[in-house]
mmCIF file of C-alpha atoms in Angstrom:
data_model
loop_
_atom_site.group_PDB
_atom_site.id
_atom_site.type_symbol
_atom_site.label_atom_id
_atom_site.label_comp_id
_atom_site.label_asym_id
_atom_site.label_seq_id
_atom_site.Cartn_x
_atom_site.Cartn_y
_atom_site.Cartn_z
ATOM 1 C CA MET Y 26 -3.015 -17.106 46.971
ATOM 2 C CA ASN Y 27 0.006 -15.223 44.920
ATOM 3 C CA PRO Y 28 -1.476 -11.931 44.329
ATOM 4 C CA VAL Y 29 -0.771 -11.386 40.843
ATOM 5 C CA HIS Y 30 -2.949 -14.428 40.538
ATOM 6 C CA ALA Y 31 -5.818 -13.226 42.836
ATOM 7 C CA ASP Y 32 -5.746 -9.907 40.416
ATOM 8 C CA TYR Y 33 -6.281 -12.221 37.365
ATOM 9 C CA PHE Y 34 -9.436 -13.669 39.075
ATOM 10 C CA ALA Y 35 -10.671 -10.470 40.518
ATOM 11 C CA GLY Y 36 -9.831 -8.062 37.523
ATOM 12 C CA GLY Y 37 -11.706 -7.024 34.597
ATOM 13 C CA ALA Y 38 -11.063 -4.927 31.145
ATOM 14 C CA GLY Y 39 -10.357 -1.462 30.921
ATOM 15 C CA GLU Y 40 -11.522 0.730 33.434
ATOM 16 C CA GLU Y 41 -13.543 -1.876 34.874
ATOM 17 C CA ARG Y 42 -16.522 -0.111 34.624
ATOM 18 C CA THR Y 43 -18.517 -3.216 33.390
ATOM 19 C CA LEU Y 44 -17.241 -5.431 36.190
ATOM 20 C CA ARG Y 45 -18.457 -2.677 39.035
ATOM 21 C CA GLY Y 46 -21.512 -2.069 36.822
ATOM 22 C CA ASN Y 47 -22.620 -5.871 37.328
ATOM 23 C CA LEU Y 48 -22.705 -5.407 41.034
ATOM 24 C CA ALA Y 49 -24.157 -1.674 41.227
ATOM 25 C CA ALA Y 50 -27.017 -3.087 38.880
ATOM 26 C CA PHE Y 51 -28.598 -5.363 41.622
ATOM 27 C CA ASP Y 52 -28.096 -2.595 43.944
ATOM 28 C CA ARG Y 53 -30.805 -0.495 42.070
ATOM 29 C CA LEU Y 54 -33.257 -3.225 42.328
ATOM 30 C CA ARG Y 55 -35.413 -3.918 44.794
ATOM 31 C CA ILE Y 56 -38.108 -7.013 45.582
ATOM 32 C CA VAL Y 57 -41.667 -6.184 45.867
ATOM 33 C CA PRO Y 58 -43.043 -9.108 47.742
ATOM 34 C CA ARG Y 59 -46.320 -10.827 47.587
ATOM 35 C CA VAL Y 60 -48.170 -11.456 50.879
ATOM 36 C CA LEU Y 61 -50.589 -14.675 51.918
ATOM 37 C CA ARG Y 62 -49.232 -16.990 49.209
ATOM 38 C CA ALA Y 63 -49.433 -20.383 51.133
ATOM 39 C CA THR Y 64 -45.987 -21.185 49.875
ATOM 40 C CA GLY Y 65 -45.621 -24.250 52.275
ATOM 41 C CA ASP Y 66 -42.075 -25.815 51.646
ATOM 42 C CA ARG Y 67 -40.429 -24.296 48.810
ATOM 43 C CA ASP Y 68 -38.814 -26.579 46.131
ATOM 44 C CA LEU Y 69 -35.706 -25.092 44.249
ATOM 45 C CA ARG Y 70 -34.993 -28.311 42.133
ATOM 46 C CA THR Y 71 -34.379 -27.013 38.674
ATOM 47 C CA THR Y 72 -34.443 -29.421 35.600
ATOM 48 C CA LEU Y 73 -32.154 -28.487 32.461
ATOM 49 C CA PHE Y 74 -31.729 -30.423 29.400
ATOM 50 C CA GLY Y 75 -32.806 -33.622 31.159
ATOM 51 C CA THR Y 76 -31.089 -33.153 34.098
ATOM 52 C CA GLU Y 77 -32.697 -32.736 37.528
ATOM 53 C CA LEU Y 78 -30.683 -30.304 40.022
ATOM 54 C CA ALA Y 79 -30.936 -29.472 43.612
ATOM 55 C CA THR Y 80 -30.921 -25.545 42.854
ATOM 56 C CA PRO Y 81 -31.028 -23.414 39.901
ATOM 57 C CA ILE Y 82 -27.617 -22.239 41.044
ATOM 58 C CA LEU Y 83 -24.786 -23.436 38.766
ATOM 59 C CA VAL Y 84 -20.948 -23.091 38.475
ATOM 60 C CA ALA Y 85 -19.714 -21.109 35.639
ATOM 61 C CA PRO Y 86 -16.550 -21.623 33.689
ATOM 62 C CA THR Y 87 -13.621 -19.840 34.699
ATOM 63 C CA ALA Y 88 -10.071 -20.667 34.006
ATOM 64 C CA PHE Y 89 -7.110 -21.666 35.618
ATOM 65 C CA HIS Y 90 -8.385 -23.368 38.888
ATOM 66 C CA LEU Y 91 -4.840 -24.571 40.111
ATOM 67 C CA LEU Y 92 -3.883 -21.118 40.572
ATOM 68 C CA ALA Y 93 -6.505 -20.812 42.971
ATOM 69 C CA HIS Y 94 -6.139 -24.472 45.259
ATOM 70 C CA PRO Y 95 -4.019 -27.716 44.403
ATOM 71 C CA GLY Y 96 -6.971 -29.773 43.921
ATOM 72 C CA GLY Y 97 -7.849 -27.617 40.981
ATOM 73 C CA GLU Y 98 -11.052 -27.953 38.876
ATOM 74 C CA ALA Y 99 -11.525 -31.621 40.055
ATOM 75 C CA ALA Y 100 -11.885 -29.926 43.569
ATOM 76 C CA THR Y 101 -14.497 -27.597 42.106
ATOM 77 C CA ALA Y 102 -16.442 -30.265 40.624
ATOM 78 C CA LEU Y 103 -16.639 -32.159 43.940
ATOM 79 C CA GLY Y 104 -17.835 -29.084 45.566
ATOM 80 C CA ALA Y 105 -20.433 -28.959 43.079
ATOM 81 C CA ALA Y 106 -21.873 -32.238 42.809
ATOM 82 C CA ALA Y 107 -21.742 -32.167 46.487
ATOM 83 C CA ALA Y 108 -24.079 -29.415 46.121
ATOM 84 C CA GLY Y 109 -26.402 -31.034 43.629
ATOM 85 C CA THR Y 110 -25.683 -28.755 40.710
ATOM 86 C CA VAL Y 111 -23.854 -28.457 37.329
ATOM 87 C CA MET Y 112 -20.022 -27.211 37.045
ATOM 88 C CA VAL Y 113 -19.437 -25.663 33.499
ATOM 89 C CA VAL Y 114 -15.911 -26.529 32.604
ATOM 90 C CA SER Y 115 -13.841 -24.074 31.078
ATOM 91 C CA MET Y 116 -11.685 -25.018 27.961
ATOM 92 C CA ALA Y 117 -8.836 -23.328 29.929
ATOM 93 C CA ALA Y 118 -8.882 -25.693 32.611
ATOM 94 C CA ASN Y 119 -5.623 -26.561 34.149
ATOM 95 C CA GLN Y 120 -6.676 -30.307 34.524
ATOM 96 C CA PRO Y 121 -8.253 -32.651 31.589
ATOM 97 C CA VAL Y 122 -12.100 -33.043 31.593
ATOM 98 C CA GLU Y 123 -11.536 -36.370 31.702
ATOM 99 C CA VAL Y 124 -10.135 -35.873 35.434
ATOM 100 C CA ILE Y 125 -12.536 -33.358 36.393
ATOM 101 C CA ALA Y 126 -15.367 -35.707 35.265
ATOM 102 C CA GLY Y 127 -13.926 -38.230 38.078
ATOM 103 C CA ALA Y 128 -15.780 -35.996 40.555
ATOM 104 C CA GLY Y 129 -19.027 -37.774 39.310
ATOM 105 C CA GLY Y 130 -21.310 -34.718 39.122
ATOM 106 C CA PRO Y 131 -23.112 -33.460 35.887
ATOM 107 C CA LEU Y 132 -20.646 -31.044 33.847
ATOM 108 C CA TRP Y 133 -21.423 -28.903 30.420
ATOM 109 C CA PHE Y 134 -18.056 -27.764 28.718
ATOM 110 C CA GLN Y 135 -17.558 -24.559 27.882
ATOM 111 C CA LEU Y 136 -15.833 -24.123 24.158
ATOM 112 C CA TYR Y 137 -14.050 -21.036 22.399
ATOM 113 C CA PRO Y 138 -14.598 -22.746 18.558
ATOM 114 C CA GLN Y 139 -11.304 -22.763 17.299
ATOM 115 C CA PRO Y 140 -10.033 -21.918 13.689
ATOM 116 C CA ASP Y 141 -9.016 -25.501 13.197
ATOM 117 C CA LEU Y 142 -12.440 -27.261 12.889
ATOM 118 C CA GLY Y 143 -10.830 -30.724 13.256
ATOM 119 C CA PHE Y 144 -9.087 -29.407 16.661
ATOM 120 C CA THR Y 145 -12.453 -27.909 17.586
ATOM 121 C CA ALA Y 146 -14.236 -31.452 17.036
ATOM 122 C CA ALA Y 147 -11.362 -33.289 18.710
ATOM 123 C CA VAL Y 148 -12.215 -31.264 21.751
ATOM 124 C CA VAL Y 149 -15.796 -31.681 21.711
ATOM 125 C CA GLU Y 150 -15.476 -35.105 21.241
ATOM 126 C CA ARG Y 151 -13.123 -35.164 24.003
ATOM 127 C CA ALA Y 152 -15.775 -33.503 26.258
ATOM 128 C CA GLU Y 153 -18.794 -35.642 25.355
ATOM 129 C CA ALA Y 154 -16.892 -39.115 25.709
ATOM 130 C CA ALA Y 155 -15.858 -37.795 29.544
ATOM 131 C CA GLY Y 156 -19.544 -37.225 29.956
ATOM 132 C CA CYS Y 157 -20.343 -33.417 29.632
ATOM 133 C CA ARG Y 158 -24.046 -33.211 28.926
ATOM 134 C CA ALA Y 159 -23.929 -29.846 27.278
ATOM 135 C CA LEU Y 160 -21.898 -27.527 25.092
ATOM 136 C CA VAL Y 161 -21.367 -23.695 26.226
ATOM 137 C CA VAL Y 162 -20.224 -22.091 23.401
ATOM 138 C CA THR Y 163 -18.462 -18.403 24.188
ATOM 139 C CA VAL Y 164 -19.330 -15.873 21.499
ATOM 140 C CA ASP Y 165 -18.306 -12.523 23.168
ATOM 141 C CA SER Y 166 -14.375 -12.897 22.490
ATOM 142 C CA PRO Y 167 -13.562 -12.360 18.966
ATOM 143 C CA VAL Y 168 -10.294 -10.923 20.502
ATOM 144 C CA HIS Y 169 -8.894 -11.017 24.200
ATOM 145 C CA GLY Y 170 -10.354 -8.491 26.455
ATOM 146 C CA HIS Y 171 -7.596 -5.610 27.553
ATOM 147 C CA ARG Y 172 -6.976 -6.463 31.169
ATOM 148 C CA GLU Y 173 -4.828 -3.922 32.644
ATOM 149 C CA ARG Y 174 -4.567 -5.427 36.082
ATOM 150 C CA ASP Y 175 -2.572 -8.552 34.087
ATOM 151 C CA VAL Y 176 -0.500 -5.800 32.301
ATOM 152 C CA ARG Y 177 0.442 -3.843 35.465
ATOM 153 C CA ASN Y 178 1.644 -7.303 37.091
ATOM 154 C CA GLY Y 179 3.180 -8.810 34.017
ATOM 155 C CA PHE Y 180 1.074 -11.824 34.121
ATOM 156 C CA THR Y 181 1.261 -13.362 30.448
ATOM 157 C CA ASP Y 182 2.150 -17.117 31.075
ATOM 158 C CA LEU Y 183 0.857 -19.662 33.510
ATOM 159 C CA PRO Y 184 3.678 -20.998 36.025
ATOM 160 C CA THR Y 185 5.917 -23.737 35.138
ATOM 161 C CA GLY Y 186 4.219 -27.051 35.079
ATOM 162 C CA LEU Y 187 0.734 -25.482 34.360
ATOM 163 C CA THR Y 188 -1.031 -25.731 31.221
ATOM 164 C CA CYS Y 189 -4.620 -25.377 29.479
ATOM 165 C CA GLU Y 190 -5.012 -29.499 29.592
ATOM 166 C CA ASN Y 191 -7.944 -29.565 27.032
ATOM 167 C CA MET Y 192 -6.094 -27.493 24.554
ATOM 168 C CA ARG Y 193 -3.505 -30.626 24.351
ATOM 169 C CA ASP Y 194 -3.703 -32.015 20.612
ATOM 170 C CA ASP Y 195 -3.073 -35.769 19.614
ATOM 171 C CA THR Y 196 0.769 -35.111 19.225
ATOM 172 C CA GLY Y 197 0.857 -33.973 23.187
ATOM 173 C CA ARG Y 198 1.215 -30.409 21.905
ATOM 174 C CA VAL Y 199 -0.667 -27.822 24.148
ATOM 175 C CA ARG Y 200 -2.373 -25.164 21.467
ATOM 176 C CA ASP Y 201 -2.859 -21.510 22.487
ATOM 177 C CA VAL Y 202 -6.815 -20.672 22.543
ATOM 178 C CA VAL Y 203 -7.078 -18.635 19.559
ATOM 179 C CA MET Y 204 -9.689 -16.286 19.372
ATOM 180 C CA ASP Y 205 -11.300 -15.943 16.082
ATOM 181 C CA THR Y 206 -12.586 -12.792 14.405
ATOM 182 C CA THR Y 207 -14.049 -14.535 11.576
ATOM 183 C CA LEU Y 208 -16.769 -16.481 13.730
ATOM 184 C CA GLY Y 209 -20.373 -16.143 12.132
ATOM 185 C CA TRP Y 210 -23.680 -17.625 12.839
ATOM 186 C CA ASP Y 211 -22.771 -20.510 10.719
ATOM 187 C CA VAL Y 212 -20.579 -21.849 13.657
ATOM 188 C CA VAL Y 213 -23.913 -23.175 15.196
ATOM 189 C CA ALA Y 214 -24.538 -25.514 12.461
ATOM 190 C CA ARG Y 215 -20.946 -26.600 12.483
ATOM 191 C CA LEU Y 216 -21.001 -27.169 15.869
ATOM 192 C CA ARG Y 217 -24.326 -29.337 15.047
ATOM 193 C CA ALA Y 218 -22.407 -31.525 12.714
ATOM 194 C CA MET Y 219 -19.924 -32.298 15.687
ATOM 195 C CA THR Y 220 -22.064 -33.254 18.445
ATOM 196 C CA GLY Y 221 -25.848 -34.024 19.456
ATOM 197 C CA LEU Y 222 -25.097 -32.311 22.721
ATOM 198 C CA PRO Y 223 -27.427 -29.121 23.640
ATOM 199 C CA ILE Y 224 -25.336 -26.031 22.558
ATOM 200 C CA LEU Y 225 -25.871 -22.866 24.873
ATOM 201 C CA LEU Y 226 -24.511 -19.589 23.698
ATOM 202 C CA LYS Y 227 -22.824 -17.530 26.048
ATOM 203 C CA GLY Y 228 -22.046 -13.906 25.828
ATOM 204 C CA VAL Y 229 -25.483 -12.851 24.342
ATOM 205 C CA LEU Y 230 -26.586 -9.258 25.540
ATOM 206 C CA HIS Y 231 -28.572 -7.821 22.790
ATOM 207 C CA PRO Y 232 -32.171 -9.329 22.032
ATOM 208 C CA ALA Y 233 -31.544 -9.144 18.282
ATOM 209 C CA ASP Y 234 -29.045 -11.799 18.889
ATOM 210 C CA ALA Y 235 -31.101 -13.612 21.164
ATOM 211 C CA ARG Y 236 -33.853 -14.043 18.341
ATOM 212 C CA LEU Y 237 -31.012 -14.869 15.851
ATOM 213 C CA ALA Y 238 -29.926 -17.651 18.202
ATOM 214 C CA VAL Y 239 -33.615 -19.123 18.405
ATOM 215 C CA ASP Y 240 -33.620 -18.787 14.773
ATOM 216 C CA HIS Y 241 -30.530 -20.967 14.296
ATOM 217 C CA GLY Y 242 -31.921 -23.514 16.470
ATOM 218 C CA VAL Y 243 -29.480 -22.672 19.640
ATOM 219 C CA ASP Y 244 -30.732 -24.493 22.627
ATOM 220 C CA GLY Y 245 -29.822 -22.033 25.542
ATOM 221 C CA LEU Y 246 -28.458 -18.789 26.098
ATOM 222 C CA ILE Y 247 -26.669 -17.436 28.952
ATOM 223 C CA VAL Y 248 -26.712 -13.598 29.457
ATOM 224 C CA SER Y 249 -23.391 -12.501 30.293
ATOM 225 C CA ASN Y 250 -20.521 -9.949 29.850
ATOM 226 C CA HIS Y 251 -17.760 -12.539 30.477
ATOM 227 C CA GLY Y 252 -17.548 -10.891 34.096
ATOM 228 C CA GLY Y 253 -16.750 -7.695 32.816
ATOM 229 C CA ARG Y 254 -13.361 -9.045 31.379
ATOM 230 C CA GLN Y 255 -13.897 -8.268 27.630
ATOM 231 C CA LEU Y 256 -15.797 -4.950 26.429
ATOM 232 C CA ASP Y 257 -15.390 -2.502 29.329
ATOM 233 C CA GLY Y 258 -18.525 -0.377 29.107
ATOM 234 C CA ALA Y 259 -20.720 -3.232 28.260
ATOM 235 C CA ILE Y 260 -24.383 -3.445 29.598
ATOM 236 C CA ALA Y 261 -24.671 -5.103 33.181
ATOM 237 C CA THR Y 262 -25.995 -8.601 32.597
ATOM 238 C CA ILE Y 263 -28.934 -7.951 34.870
ATOM 239 C CA ASP Y 264 -29.922 -4.851 32.868
ATOM 240 C CA ALA Y 265 -29.906 -6.804 29.593
ATOM 241 C CA LEU Y 266 -31.601 -10.015 30.903
ATOM 242 C CA PRO Y 267 -35.098 -8.640 30.440
ATOM 243 C CA ALA Y 268 -35.061 -7.600 26.948
ATOM 244 C CA VAL Y 269 -33.292 -10.945 26.095
ATOM 245 C CA ALA Y 270 -35.866 -13.180 28.085
ATOM 246 C CA GLU Y 271 -38.776 -11.147 26.235
ATOM 247 C CA ALA Y 272 -36.679 -11.685 22.896
ATOM 248 C CA VAL Y 273 -36.752 -15.554 23.625
ATOM 249 C CA GLY Y 274 -39.948 -15.685 24.917
ATOM 250 C CA GLY Y 275 -39.933 -19.048 26.683
ATOM 251 C CA ARG Y 276 -39.128 -21.153 23.668
ATOM 252 C CA ILE Y 277 -35.490 -21.693 25.408
ATOM 253 C CA PRO Y 278 -33.834 -21.637 28.380
ATOM 254 C CA VAL Y 279 -32.276 -18.464 29.480
ATOM 255 C CA LEU Y 280 -29.215 -18.436 32.176
ATOM 256 C CA ILE Y 281 -27.070 -15.424 33.373
ATOM 257 C CA ASP Y 282 -23.932 -14.445 35.240
ATOM 258 C CA GLY Y 283 -22.388 -11.851 36.416
ATOM 259 C CA GLY Y 284 -22.714 -9.837 39.695
ATOM 260 C CA ILE Y 285 -24.651 -12.316 41.452
ATOM 261 C CA ARG Y 286 -23.630 -12.464 45.352
ATOM 262 C CA ARG Y 287 -26.472 -12.754 47.231
ATOM 263 C CA ALA Y 288 -29.691 -14.998 47.507
ATOM 264 C CA THR Y 289 -31.651 -11.592 46.583
ATOM 265 C CA ASP Y 290 -29.793 -11.360 43.263
ATOM 266 C CA VAL Y 291 -30.544 -14.628 42.368
ATOM 267 C CA LEU Y 292 -34.195 -14.488 43.037
ATOM 268 C CA ILE Y 293 -34.172 -10.666 41.097
ATOM 269 C CA ALA Y 294 -32.271 -12.575 37.957
ATOM 270 C CA LEU Y 295 -35.184 -15.373 38.224
ATOM 271 C CA ALA Y 296 -37.920 -13.066 38.354
ATOM 272 C CA LEU Y 297 -36.948 -11.029 35.427
ATOM 273 C CA GLY Y 298 -36.586 -14.064 33.075
ATOM 274 C CA ALA Y 299 -33.548 -16.471 33.865
ATOM 275 C CA ASP Y 300 -34.105 -20.196 34.224
ATOM 276 C CA ALA Y 301 -30.883 -20.461 36.324
ATOM 277 C CA VAL Y 302 -27.801 -18.395 37.273
ATOM 278 C CA LEU Y 303 -24.352 -19.386 37.388
ATOM 279 C CA LEU Y 304 -21.675 -18.070 39.991
ATOM 280 C CA GLY Y 305 -17.829 -17.261 38.839
ATOM 281 C CA ARG Y 306 -15.677 -15.125 41.392
ATOM 282 C CA PRO Y 307 -17.409 -16.232 44.468
ATOM 283 C CA ILE Y 308 -16.789 -20.082 43.655
ATOM 284 C CA LEU Y 309 -12.968 -19.476 42.988
ATOM 285 C CA HIS Y 310 -12.809 -17.585 46.493
ATOM 286 C CA ALA Y 311 -14.410 -20.139 48.230
ATOM 287 C CA LEU Y 312 -12.227 -22.715 46.130
ATOM 288 C CA ALA Y 313 -9.209 -20.675 47.440
ATOM 289 C CA THR Y 314 -10.325 -20.727 50.766
ATOM 290 C CA GLY Y 315 -11.390 -23.992 51.753
ATOM 291 C CA GLY Y 316 -11.501 -26.572 48.645
ATOM 292 C CA PRO Y 317 -14.191 -28.706 47.671
ATOM 293 C CA GLU Y 318 -16.040 -28.530 51.034
ATOM 294 C CA ALA Y 319 -16.077 -24.465 50.912
ATOM 295 C CA VAL Y 320 -17.477 -24.757 47.496
ATOM 296 C CA ARG Y 321 -19.977 -27.187 48.429
ATOM 297 C CA ASP Y 322 -21.134 -25.029 51.695
ATOM 298 C CA HIS Y 323 -21.306 -21.739 49.881
ATOM 299 C CA LEU Y 324 -23.537 -23.366 47.330
ATOM 300 C CA ARG Y 325 -25.378 -24.895 49.964
ATOM 301 C CA LYS Y 326 -25.745 -21.741 51.999
ATOM 302 C CA LEU Y 327 -26.654 -19.484 48.860
ATOM 303 C CA THR Y 328 -29.432 -22.223 48.042
ATOM 304 C CA ALA Y 329 -30.592 -22.054 51.840
ATOM 305 C CA ASP Y 330 -30.683 -18.317 51.535
ATOM 306 C CA LEU Y 331 -32.466 -18.210 48.412
ATOM 307 C CA ASP Y 332 -35.256 -20.654 50.057
ATOM 308 C CA HIS Y 333 -35.564 -18.152 52.823
ATOM 309 C CA VAL Y 334 -35.878 -15.093 50.614
ATOM 310 C CA MET Y 335 -38.538 -17.113 48.389
ATOM 311 C CA ALA Y 336 -40.542 -17.588 51.480
ATOM 312 C CA LEU Y 337 -40.168 -13.927 52.402
ATOM 313 C CA ALA Y 338 -41.135 -13.029 48.551
ATOM 314 C CA GLY Y 339 -43.964 -15.336 48.249
ATOM 315 C CA ALA Y 340 -42.905 -17.679 45.937
ATOM 316 C CA GLY Y 341 -42.719 -21.467 46.457
ATOM 317 C CA HIS Y 342 -40.793 -22.244 43.427
ATOM 318 C CA PRO Y 343 -38.434 -20.240 40.987
ATOM 319 C CA THR Y 344 -41.229 -20.349 38.357
ATOM 320 C CA ASP Y 345 -43.323 -18.526 40.703
ATOM 321 C CA LEU Y 346 -40.910 -15.487 40.572
ATOM 322 C CA THR Y 347 -42.381 -12.938 38.045
ATOM 323 C CA PRO Y 348 -41.059 -9.480 36.692
ATOM 324 C CA ASP Y 349 -43.979 -7.710 38.940
ATOM 325 C CA LEU Y 350 -41.821 -8.548 41.949
ATOM 326 C CA VAL Y 351 -38.800 -6.251 40.994
ATOM 327 C CA ALA Y 352 -38.744 -2.703 40.753
ATOM 328 C CA VAL Y 353 -35.817 0.079 40.470
ATOM 329 C CA ALA Y 354 -35.101 1.587 43.622
ATOM 330 C CA GLY Y 355 -35.922 5.502 44.338
#
């Protein structure tokens, strides 16, 4: 991969404290296993919004997959489908959602609501028509994060021939993705008027916002700090998860991304209240190194590793994992 593009995927905002903090937070946590639990064969199947998945490990929305592999997002979707899980398609994908849907697996669609409501509605309609089963609304980006690696590298535009295909309007023009500082909670009602798909909010870190989301009828939350790419200094997602899960109180699914690299990280996240996790950079790395087969193999291996550590922790199903299985190290 072009080193500039590799830096784009790897980098975070500011001094990258939150980027590092997502990883370091997991290193502070330890598993307190239970014994003699008679788990038998573990069952990792997870159902989200009516779709049964083989694993509670999903593919997070990330942009510009053609920078990582010539198969682009469609190749990622093929790998996710083969692993029996959901891929969340980025609004900033290099390939149109209709092409990505050709992989055949379950898809959700990530949306930045645009100030042009008519265009936003058209994008949502496209995603729904392509078969996407949920709408993931990114809410942590009123402005773009300041990513110093991209500034140093002068990475401001995609290479010639690449664009954000899901931003193409009915005239054929590709619009810029606009971050909107005027977005408020009324966006949920506006989106409800556009679609019957389940609506998840991605980027919730504060428990008060989790309660407001439930009050506004949101269908799910993703605890996320945008992989450390927006507000540098934001809390690590695994540190934010318990309070968000407590605020939700089981009324809607809670998912998490950020810093998840090992099966023990997945187990800890599930124990602290997540119904599922999402992977971003590890999937891009797999895509870059081996295409759809490597994406599939990474997801399958992490799922197999999760099965193994669940047996060692005394859990037969993700719902058996509870907060008392996690402790802060020394």
